Amino acid sequence: MDNSQNTYNASDIQVLEGLEAVRKRPGMYIGSTGPRGLHHLVFEIVDNSIDESVDGYCDSIFVTIHKDNSVTVSDNGRGIPVDTHPMAGIPAVEVILTTLHSGGKFGGSNYSTSGGLHGVGLSAVNALSSQMSIIIKREGRIYKQIYEKGVPVSKLEEIGETNDTGTIIHFIPDETIFDTIVFENPIIIQRLRELSFLNKNITIHFEDEREELIKKLHYAEGLIDFVKYVNKNKEIINDNIIYFDTKKEDIIVEVAIQYNGGYSENLYSFANNIRTQEGGTHEVGFKNGLTRIVNEYARKNGFLKENEANLTGEDIREGMVGIISVLVKEPQFEGQTKTKLGNMYIRGIVEGAVFENVDNFLNENPPIARKILEKAISARRAREAAKKARELTRRKSALESTSLPGKLADCSNKDPAESELFIVEGDSAGGSAKDGRDRNSQAILPLKGKILNVQRARLDKVLTNEEIKAMITAIGAGIDDDFDIKKARYHKIFIMTDADVDGSHIRVLLLTFFYRYMRELIEEGYIYIAQPPLFGLKRGNEIHYFQEEDKLNDFINASDKKWTIQRYKGLGEMNPEQLWDTTMNPDNRTILQVTINDAIAADAIFSDLMGENVEPRKEFIQENAKFASNLDI
């Protein structure tokens, strides 16, 4: 890398406060002491390397998970300064690793933008590691220092000479702090891939020594590759992607837009490489700019008549995959999880950039513009039909003596936090579940057959499906834009289906519905998969249940008794007592909570499994067959 502008040294490091509170209240600094916080340690170190890359000093990052669940992150940036800090009287690297809010990101000119926790990152990782070592290659020399639980246990030592530059950090998470110190490589790979898309000049090498897994992540076209990745295996409306990268008032705005034939909107926004899941001013500017220019173009070119109302933003964004990335000198993050960009002036900058560049694209590509407008107009018709369906549903509910579906066996408890809903496959299993449940806290809603595949249908059609209407009414929180999780009548919703192919299909159909139209239920941890047993071992009055054939065989082989084996092909084969004992009793049931670690990957999986194209579904099954078990084919 070109280091001709390298003036990064100790005088650039500002010191604001010490480390005392990090080990006492780790959640305040990294979000939690669960898996989310554990993985955040890796991301904080990587974000520092990315900051070096954004300013042109680093083009290669290596991330390694070792067999002992320690992690090494290295880069070929400038290397953290090692000269003595003028105020602290110790090496600058030691200041950075032992002091909160210290670093070249504060008050200096070393970083045009920065991600991570803005100086909290490295010191917080150090404080929450049982051991951390840092090796720095800088100005022809190699330096090393070792820390334990945030405290230096060796002085910064010069250990060799080199022609390279960069920083190598190795850390072991403190198992007295974290619930688990086992890293999950899909979570790390997802974030590294995201960073690779956002920074097209970087190459990130990932290795998991535990599984002998190696990945090289580099995307030369950046956000263009990003939208192609999200739209993989989908019907594409515009092969020619709408893309621009512009700088205004020290704000870099980069946008990529591509439409597909589906009905979902996928808008992903980033500020300084941080995913802004709660949106913010850059998202508002993007939406305003896109809505204004598409309506203006539609009127100028006769797609909208004088007496017709404008298209809404939702109409225009149907089937759109949009990526917004802004780089900001001093970002202000707001919201419950600090992932909402708050700088007000950014809205106008992004809005103007989107208006100008999309205007140019539409005028230069009339055939694509026509396809986008036709899709938006079709979306408006569907939205108006869905509005009528909603109003009809509301009127019908108001006229009925009760708004709850007749097939719902509700629970007597009216506290949602203590209430559970079991969505059960078939009337037979529904009958057993109704008889075997805890009537105080457990409600049963049997479904007849398979629900509509919402991946291939617009909302107006979804709202006419009887089984879906029953679920919407039972849950009580509305749907899509009208959805309000505060109105949910149950805080635990179980999908309970047979352990066969049809049951698996119904499970995926239901998950697709919740993901598309009630996603917050998944995000807030309300959705669960019930795990009924596949086998029962009986001997007299003694019975044991198993979900896996291997465990069944292990039990039989370890026993000198003779057992009668029963194979349950469906929930309906169980009597109410068995269903309660094995699947519904909170004291001993096995359940899986449905979570979304990566919304982008989740969207791709649902598109592959439930979309029109057969080939992606076939590929998914072939690639994941080795992970499947207990299939009744």
XYZ file of C-alpha atoms in Angstrom:
633
model
C 0.000 0.000 0.000
C 1.002 3.649 -0.593
C 2.179 5.106 2.726
C 3.374 8.431 1.346
C 0.689 10.285 3.350
C 1.487 8.423 6.560
C 1.470 10.964 9.399
C -0.383 8.754 11.867
C 1.457 8.897 15.231
C 0.956 9.295 18.986
C 0.040 12.987 18.804
C -3.064 12.008 16.822
C -4.442 9.927 19.723
C -6.908 11.669 22.026
C -7.634 10.249 25.513
C -11.080 10.752 27.039
C -11.709 8.239 29.845
C -10.611 4.962 31.428
C -11.699 1.307 31.183
C -13.120 0.672 34.651
C -16.759 -0.038 33.783
C -16.351 -2.409 30.834
C -15.868 -5.648 32.759
C -18.553 -4.686 35.283
C -21.178 -3.793 32.680
C -20.109 -5.393 29.388
C -23.606 -5.208 27.906
C -23.411 -1.424 27.837
C -20.412 -1.590 25.514
C -20.983 -4.608 23.266
C -24.746 -5.124 23.526
C -24.832 -8.421 25.451
C -22.740 -11.225 26.914
C -24.515 -13.760 24.704
C -23.563 -14.830 21.159
C -24.305 -11.381 19.767
C -21.803 -9.694 22.067
C -19.225 -12.434 21.565
C -19.204 -11.993 17.791
C -19.177 -8.236 18.220
C -15.615 -8.566 19.538
C -14.457 -9.783 16.136
C -16.365 -7.088 14.292
C -14.880 -4.304 16.403
C -11.335 -5.312 15.465
C -12.234 -5.812 11.808
C -13.922 -2.392 11.729
C -10.627 -0.766 12.700
C -8.941 -2.462 9.749
C -11.790 -1.333 7.489
C -11.260 2.266 8.610
C -7.651 1.957 7.454
C -8.937 0.619 4.136
C -11.455 3.447 3.622
C -8.603 5.942 3.875
C -6.483 3.973 1.404
C -3.923 2.382 3.735
C -5.110 -1.246 3.770
C -6.294 -3.674 1.091
C -6.033 -7.040 2.844
C -7.551 -8.389 6.078
C -7.184 -11.904 7.519
C -9.625 -13.322 10.096
C -8.896 -16.724 11.675
C -10.896 -18.709 14.223
C -8.503 -21.115 15.930
C -9.350 -24.546 17.313
C -9.403 -23.188 20.879
C -12.005 -20.526 19.880
C -9.450 -17.745 20.013
C -9.374 -15.333 17.069
C -6.665 -13.555 15.095
C -7.358 -10.477 12.970
C -4.552 -8.994 10.886
C -4.282 -6.278 8.254
C -1.688 -4.545 6.123
C -2.581 -1.029 7.227
C -0.220 1.528 8.722
C 0.089 -0.205 12.081
C -1.090 1.367 15.333
C 1.323 4.116 16.534
C 3.907 2.935 19.078
C 5.637 6.196 20.019
C 5.064 7.671 23.468
C 1.810 9.522 23.923
C 2.525 13.140 24.921
C -0.162 13.262 27.643
C -0.208 9.684 28.944
C 3.547 9.044 28.900
C 3.082 5.472 27.602
C 3.071 4.020 24.062
C 0.090 5.147 22.009
C -0.975 1.539 21.367
C -1.235 0.978 25.114
C -3.422 4.068 25.413
C -5.726 2.744 22.685
C -5.987 -0.717 24.274
C -6.560 0.432 27.850
C -8.612 3.629 27.533
C -12.172 4.108 26.341
C -12.779 6.726 23.659
C -9.150 6.872 22.654
C -7.933 6.612 19.100
C -7.205 8.421 15.869
C -10.954 8.734 15.219
C -11.386 11.508 17.799
C -10.745 15.120 17.011
C -7.977 14.487 14.485
C -7.674 14.232 10.736
C -6.453 10.641 10.470
C -9.772 9.073 9.527
C -12.187 10.678 7.082
C -14.861 8.311 8.432
C -14.986 5.531 10.985
C -17.165 2.611 11.960
C -17.211 0.392 15.027
C -17.807 1.875 18.448
C -15.723 4.962 17.648
C -12.777 4.336 19.920
C -14.560 2.074 22.404
C -13.863 -0.992 20.240
C -10.292 -2.201 20.803
C -10.219 -1.291 24.488
C -13.550 -3.057 25.095
C -12.334 -6.192 23.309
C -9.145 -6.087 25.384
C -11.071 -5.678 28.645
C -13.328 -8.656 27.827
C -10.534 -11.014 26.746
C -8.737 -13.354 29.107
C -5.682 -12.657 26.967
C -4.860 -10.404 24.050
C -1.610 -9.985 22.172
C -0.874 -7.303 19.614
C 1.891 -7.282 17.003
C 2.568 -4.085 15.098
C 4.647 -3.734 11.919
C 5.595 -0.134 11.451
C 8.477 2.022 10.253
C 10.702 -1.007 9.560
C 10.259 -2.628 12.980
C 8.045 -5.236 14.653
C 6.588 -4.634 18.124
C 4.634 -6.886 20.499
C 2.688 -6.490 23.725
C 0.532 -8.897 25.783
C -2.527 -8.111 27.942
C -4.718 -10.081 30.321
C -8.264 -8.894 31.068
C -7.362 -5.449 29.781
C -4.176 -5.058 31.830
C -0.732 -5.094 30.161
C 1.409 -7.977 31.445
C 4.398 -7.066 29.335
C 5.913 -3.859 28.065
C 5.817 -2.992 24.378
C 8.885 -4.755 22.989
C 10.676 -4.502 19.673
C 11.025 -8.080 18.399
C 12.338 -7.745 14.840
C 12.615 -5.881 11.584
C 10.311 -5.861 8.538
C 9.532 -4.117 5.295
C 5.794 -4.640 5.857
C 3.241 -2.604 7.782
C 0.108 -3.670 9.628
C -1.459 -4.856 12.872
C -2.056 -8.401 14.157
C -4.416 -8.897 17.104
C -5.004 -12.269 18.757
C -7.558 -12.562 21.578
C -9.205 -15.195 23.752
C -12.706 -14.217 24.967
C -13.056 -14.322 28.748
C -15.298 -17.296 29.537
C -16.147 -15.758 32.930
C -17.825 -12.885 31.040
C -19.578 -14.596 28.129
C -22.351 -17.202 28.146
C -20.400 -19.064 25.465
C -17.053 -18.498 23.764
C -17.841 -20.713 20.759
C -17.882 -18.634 17.587
C -20.350 -19.439 14.792
C -18.651 -18.936 11.455
C -21.858 -18.181 9.447
C -22.398 -15.063 11.578
C -18.832 -13.883 11.017
C -18.820 -14.751 7.300
C -22.059 -12.823 6.761
C -20.566 -9.638 8.235
C -17.260 -10.061 6.400
C -19.123 -10.569 3.124
C -21.156 -7.440 3.817
C -17.978 -5.436 4.446
C -16.445 -6.827 1.252
C -19.450 -5.650 -0.751
C -19.277 -2.198 0.834
C -15.524 -1.816 0.276
C -14.658 -3.025 -3.209
C -10.928 -2.370 -2.790
C -10.568 -4.778 0.140
C -9.919 -8.539 0.129
C -10.916 -10.367 3.303
C -9.518 -13.838 3.941
C -11.432 -15.998 6.440
C -10.311 -19.302 7.942
C -11.988 -21.527 10.514
C -9.362 -24.019 11.694
C -12.013 -26.009 13.568
C -13.665 -27.043 10.286
C -10.770 -26.515 7.876
C -12.920 -23.886 6.163
C -11.300 -21.167 4.050
C -13.053 -18.309 2.225
C -11.748 -15.410 0.182
C -14.134 -12.470 -0.053
C -13.545 -9.814 -2.693
C -16.159 -8.025 -4.814
C -14.592 -5.762 -7.411
C -17.934 -4.156 -8.324
C -18.959 -3.469 -4.738
C -22.641 -2.576 -4.375
C -23.367 -3.826 -7.888
C -22.194 -7.260 -6.763
C -24.238 -6.775 -3.575
C -27.580 -6.373 -5.378
C -26.712 -9.251 -7.708
C -26.083 -11.423 -4.637
C -29.441 -10.507 -3.086
C -31.244 -11.027 -6.400
C -29.581 -14.335 -7.199
C -32.034 -16.803 -8.763
C -34.786 -14.162 -9.079
C -36.456 -12.918 -12.234
C -34.608 -9.668 -13.033
C -36.395 -6.583 -14.380
C -33.301 -4.442 -15.072
C -30.071 -6.274 -15.901
C -28.544 -2.811 -16.246
C -28.274 -1.890 -12.557
C -28.986 1.674 -11.424
C -25.713 2.659 -9.748
C -23.959 5.837 -8.722
C -21.193 6.935 -6.393
C -20.990 10.661 -5.653
C -19.460 13.040 -3.132
C -21.226 16.162 -1.874
C -20.191 18.327 1.077
C -17.726 15.701 2.343
C -20.485 13.051 2.283
C -19.922 10.051 0.002
C -23.202 8.576 -1.248
C -23.182 5.213 -3.031
C -26.382 3.556 -4.252
C -27.287 0.453 -6.275
C -30.846 -0.481 -7.340
C -32.152 -3.514 -9.173
C -35.728 -4.712 -9.557
C -36.949 -8.312 -9.559
C -40.278 -9.866 -10.420
C -41.233 -10.465 -6.782
C -43.444 -8.427 -4.487
C -41.111 -7.751 -1.568
C -39.080 -4.598 -0.969
C -35.502 -5.167 0.189
C -33.799 -1.934 1.201
C -30.499 -2.180 3.073
C -28.798 0.954 4.354
C -25.344 1.525 5.823
C -23.518 4.455 7.388
C -19.742 4.185 7.700
C -20.049 0.452 6.985
C -22.470 -0.039 9.903
C -25.843 -1.615 9.010
C -28.515 0.932 9.954
C -31.315 -1.526 10.626
C -33.590 1.217 11.965
C -33.011 3.375 8.897
C -32.406 7.072 9.375
C -32.012 10.259 7.390
C -30.155 8.616 4.507
C -33.025 6.133 4.016
C -35.619 8.916 4.167
C -33.653 10.895 1.585
C -33.373 7.836 -0.666
C -37.107 7.118 -0.521
C -38.093 10.756 -1.072
C -35.741 11.174 -4.023
C -36.823 7.927 -5.701
C -40.548 8.615 -5.225
C -40.272 12.180 -6.593
C -38.312 11.326 -9.721
C -40.324 8.230 -10.672
C -43.604 10.154 -10.388
C -42.157 13.076 -12.333
C -40.937 10.748 -15.074
C -44.291 8.916 -15.122
C -46.223 12.155 -15.707
C -43.846 13.503 -18.338
C -44.035 10.252 -20.281
C -47.766 9.544 -20.034
C -47.725 6.646 -17.550
C -49.896 8.697 -15.188
C -52.859 10.744 -16.408
C -53.609 14.228 -15.118
C -56.483 13.090 -12.907
C -54.562 10.107 -11.449
C -52.940 10.273 -8.037
C -49.192 9.856 -7.684
C -47.686 6.443 -7.122
C -46.764 5.830 -3.492
C -43.254 4.979 -2.366
C -44.432 1.443 -1.589
C -45.728 1.038 -5.150
C -42.428 2.202 -6.600
C -40.299 0.022 -4.307
C -42.190 -3.247 -4.880
C -39.692 -5.864 -6.078
C -36.790 -3.482 -5.509
C -33.445 -4.408 -4.014
C -31.755 -1.189 -2.950
C -28.424 -0.682 -1.205
C -27.516 2.719 0.266
C -24.077 3.355 1.705
C -22.990 6.725 3.065
C -19.645 7.743 4.526
C -19.968 10.558 7.042
C -17.288 12.439 8.980
C -19.254 12.737 12.247
C -22.202 10.280 12.227
C -24.937 10.590 14.852
C -26.509 7.257 15.661
C -29.887 7.079 17.363
C -32.633 4.556 18.040
C -33.053 1.722 20.503
C -30.045 -0.197 19.198
C -28.025 2.824 17.991
C -28.471 1.736 14.371
C -30.431 4.738 13.084
C -28.586 7.581 11.360
C -29.688 10.947 12.741
C -27.688 13.642 10.885
C -30.486 15.793 9.424
C -28.491 17.431 6.623
C -27.751 14.022 5.075
C -31.388 13.592 4.054
C -31.264 16.431 1.547
C -27.888 15.361 0.174
C -29.032 11.783 -0.457
C -32.411 12.884 -1.810
C -30.778 15.209 -4.329
C -28.232 12.585 -5.393
C -30.918 9.929 -5.918
C -33.201 12.316 -7.827
C -30.446 13.452 -10.175
C -28.886 10.068 -10.900
C -32.098 8.046 -11.223
C -33.458 10.792 -13.503
C -30.445 10.339 -15.767
C -30.820 6.551 -15.753
C -34.538 6.557 -16.614
C -34.060 9.022 -19.468
C -31.122 7.041 -20.853
C -32.902 3.664 -20.539
C -36.547 4.066 -21.671
C -37.276 0.303 -22.019
C -36.163 -0.339 -18.421
C -38.041 2.741 -17.222
C -41.207 1.358 -18.831
C -40.802 -2.000 -17.047
C -40.277 -0.283 -13.676
C -43.332 1.972 -14.196
C -45.552 -0.900 -15.333
C -44.569 -2.867 -12.242
C -45.284 0.102 -9.956
C -48.692 0.717 -11.559
C -49.523 -2.970 -11.157
C -48.461 -2.730 -7.506
C -50.830 0.228 -7.024
C -53.780 -1.780 -8.369
C -52.918 -4.627 -5.988
C -52.534 -2.184 -3.083
C -55.984 -0.724 -3.763
C -57.455 -4.234 -3.936
C -55.713 -5.125 -0.668
C -57.133 -1.973 0.940
C -60.646 -3.039 -0.039
C -59.968 -6.543 1.307
C -58.764 -5.076 4.609
C -61.851 -2.872 4.913
C -64.110 -5.816 4.096
C -62.370 -7.931 6.761
C -62.775 -5.143 9.332
C -66.493 -4.648 8.539
C -67.117 -8.390 8.691
C -65.354 -8.618 12.049
C -67.378 -5.728 13.440
C -70.665 -7.378 12.427
C -69.784 -10.750 13.953
C -70.443 -11.425 17.631
C -66.797 -12.307 18.088
C -63.836 -11.410 15.919
C -61.942 -14.617 16.743
C -62.093 -17.490 14.239
C -64.495 -20.282 15.151
C -61.830 -22.994 14.812
C -59.632 -21.282 17.464
C -59.710 -22.932 20.902
C -58.531 -19.911 22.884
C -56.933 -19.916 26.324
C -58.568 -18.304 29.337
C -55.513 -16.222 30.286
C -55.700 -12.765 28.698
C -52.097 -11.786 29.436
C -50.173 -12.134 26.133
C -46.884 -12.677 28.004
C -48.340 -15.820 29.587
C -50.269 -17.068 26.546
C -49.182 -19.507 23.829
C -50.695 -20.235 20.434
C -50.140 -23.609 18.754
C -50.742 -23.552 15.004
C -51.378 -27.229 14.330
C -51.443 -29.210 11.099
C -54.807 -30.877 10.545
C -58.043 -31.327 12.489
C -57.004 -34.691 13.958
C -53.872 -33.329 15.626
C -55.810 -30.172 16.476
C -58.343 -32.263 18.377
C -55.639 -34.065 20.376
C -53.922 -30.745 21.108
C -57.179 -29.156 22.298
C -57.853 -32.052 24.664
C -54.296 -32.312 25.950
C -53.388 -28.631 26.396
C -53.252 -26.371 29.412
C -56.507 -24.492 28.812
C -55.381 -21.562 30.934
C -52.330 -20.612 28.861
C -52.417 -22.577 25.581
C -54.598 -21.806 22.557
C -54.958 -24.138 19.553
C -55.550 -23.121 15.942
C -55.802 -26.110 13.552
C -55.037 -25.451 9.889
C -56.700 -27.293 7.053
C -54.100 -28.336 4.491
C -51.332 -26.096 3.188
C -51.635 -22.322 3.343
C -51.023 -20.071 0.357
C -47.392 -19.637 -0.742
C -47.116 -15.898 -0.048
C -43.748 -15.713 -1.848
C -45.690 -15.915 -5.127
C -48.714 -13.766 -4.203
C -49.466 -10.109 -3.535
C -51.148 -8.944 -0.358
C -54.618 -8.681 -1.933
C -54.592 -12.405 -2.677
C -53.048 -13.223 0.716
C -55.937 -11.469 2.489
C -58.542 -13.661 0.773
C -57.019 -16.945 1.984
C -59.207 -18.402 4.748
C -56.412 -20.099 6.714
C -54.268 -16.944 6.667
C -57.243 -14.787 7.698
C -57.799 -17.128 10.660
C -54.156 -16.691 11.759
C -54.253 -12.906 11.365
C -57.430 -12.678 13.438
C -56.203 -15.096 16.119
C -52.856 -13.318 16.589
C -54.649 -9.971 16.608
C -51.773 -7.707 15.571
C -52.766 -6.972 11.965
C -50.611 -7.621 8.915
C -47.944 -5.891 6.819
C -48.079 -2.084 7.215
C -50.927 -2.414 9.733
C -48.949 -4.853 11.900
C -48.474 -3.760 15.524
C -46.639 -6.270 17.717
C -47.989 -4.569 20.849
C -51.413 -5.942 19.931
C -50.223 -9.566 19.630
C -52.435 -11.792 21.791
C -49.679 -14.372 22.347
C -45.962 -13.947 23.015
C -45.189 -17.537 22.051
C -46.463 -18.901 18.757
C -45.631 -22.530 17.973
C -45.671 -24.122 14.547
C -46.597 -27.764 15.240
C -46.564 -30.025 12.170
C -45.907 -33.667 11.352
C -42.285 -34.777 10.957
C -42.726 -35.706 7.288
C -42.353 -34.002 3.914
C -45.810 -32.409 3.987
C -45.230 -31.186 7.541
C -41.904 -29.648 6.542
C -43.550 -27.914 3.595
C -46.304 -26.461 5.791
C -43.645 -25.283 8.258
C -41.760 -23.422 5.528
C -45.002 -21.927 4.164
C -45.847 -20.596 7.635
C -42.336 -19.249 8.208
C -42.464 -17.536 4.812
C -45.753 -15.906 5.790
C -44.423 -14.671 9.132
C -41.182 -13.461 7.548
C -42.938 -11.512 4.782
C -45.885 -10.049 6.669
C -45.223 -10.278 10.436
C -41.422 -10.216 10.515
C -41.284 -8.503 13.909
C -42.708 -11.658 15.502
C -39.533 -13.459 14.408
C -37.222 -10.556 15.255
C -38.653 -10.326 18.779
C -38.400 -14.099 19.362
C -42.130 -14.938 19.385
C -42.012 -17.781 16.821
C -41.057 -21.352 17.778
C -40.970 -24.746 16.103
C -42.462 -27.563 18.172
C -40.404 -30.763 18.139
C -42.692 -33.800 18.450
C -40.952 -37.166 18.844
C -40.602 -39.631 16.009
C -40.283 -42.728 18.189
C -41.742 -44.134 21.354
C -40.173 -47.028 23.318
C -42.671 -48.844 25.523
C -42.329 -51.578 28.102
C -45.301 -52.038 30.391
C -46.130 -48.628 31.872
C -42.649 -47.307 31.108
C -42.254 -45.177 27.949
C -39.461 -43.082 26.486
C -39.661 -40.709 23.513
C -36.965 -39.883 20.929
C -36.662 -37.400 18.083
C -33.531 -38.943 16.581
C -33.020 -42.533 15.504
C -29.382 -42.542 16.655
C -30.377 -41.731 20.231
C -33.111 -44.336 20.077
C -30.594 -47.014 19.038
C -28.080 -45.888 21.677
C -30.746 -46.311 24.358
C -31.759 -49.756 23.103
C -28.143 -50.944 22.844
C -27.420 -49.768 26.397
C -30.433 -51.640 27.774
C -30.844 -55.324 28.445
C -34.630 -55.020 28.248
C -36.960 -55.707 25.363
C -38.925 -52.707 24.127
C -41.844 -52.167 21.795
C -40.954 -49.483 19.249
C -43.648 -47.172 17.932
C -42.959 -44.892 14.942
C -45.145 -41.763 14.920
C -45.839 -40.733 11.336
C -48.086 -37.875 12.406
C -49.269 -35.848 15.360
C -52.731 -37.359 14.923
C -51.366 -40.760 15.991
C -50.723 -39.428 19.493
C -53.450 -39.282 22.094
C -53.890 -36.029 24.056
C -51.783 -37.219 26.996
C -48.874 -38.215 24.732
C -48.995 -34.915 22.844
C -48.937 -32.995 26.129
C -46.131 -35.074 27.614
C -43.881 -34.944 24.570
C -44.536 -31.675 22.794
C -46.618 -29.171 24.747
C -45.640 -29.460 28.408
C -43.355 -26.465 29.172
C -41.510 -28.541 31.790
C -40.069 -31.096 29.362
C -40.843 -30.140 25.741
C -38.117 -29.564 23.150
C -38.616 -26.419 21.081
C -36.617 -24.378 18.575
C -36.810 -20.593 18.601
C -36.798 -19.047 15.132
C -34.303 -16.188 14.771
C -32.876 -14.053 11.968
C -29.128 -13.534 12.171
C -28.878 -12.404 8.581
C -31.956 -10.921 6.911
C -30.227 -10.872 3.515
C -29.447 -14.596 3.667
C -32.944 -15.346 5.011
C -34.528 -13.500 2.111
C -32.419 -15.469 -0.356
C -33.360 -18.799 1.248
C -37.093 -18.062 1.180
C -36.785 -16.940 -2.458
C -34.935 -20.136 -3.359
C -37.291 -22.467 -1.497
C -40.607 -20.811 -2.272
C -39.978 -18.968 -5.549
C -40.978 -19.890 -9.095
C -37.610 -21.307 -10.192
C -37.065 -25.031 -9.638
C -33.272 -25.091 -10.138
C -32.346 -23.004 -7.031
C -34.609 -25.223 -4.914
C -32.887 -28.311 -6.304
C -29.446 -26.815 -5.586
C -30.461 -25.921 -2.031
C -31.673 -29.462 -1.323
C -28.508 -31.004 -2.794
C -26.219 -28.692 -0.808
C -28.065 -29.154 2.478
C -29.137 -32.780 2.269
C -26.232 -33.836 4.483
C -27.682 -31.717 7.313
C -31.170 -33.221 7.085
C -32.427 -35.983 9.344
C -35.705 -37.614 10.365
C -37.216 -37.252 6.900
C -40.167 -39.511 6.108
C -39.963 -39.880 2.339
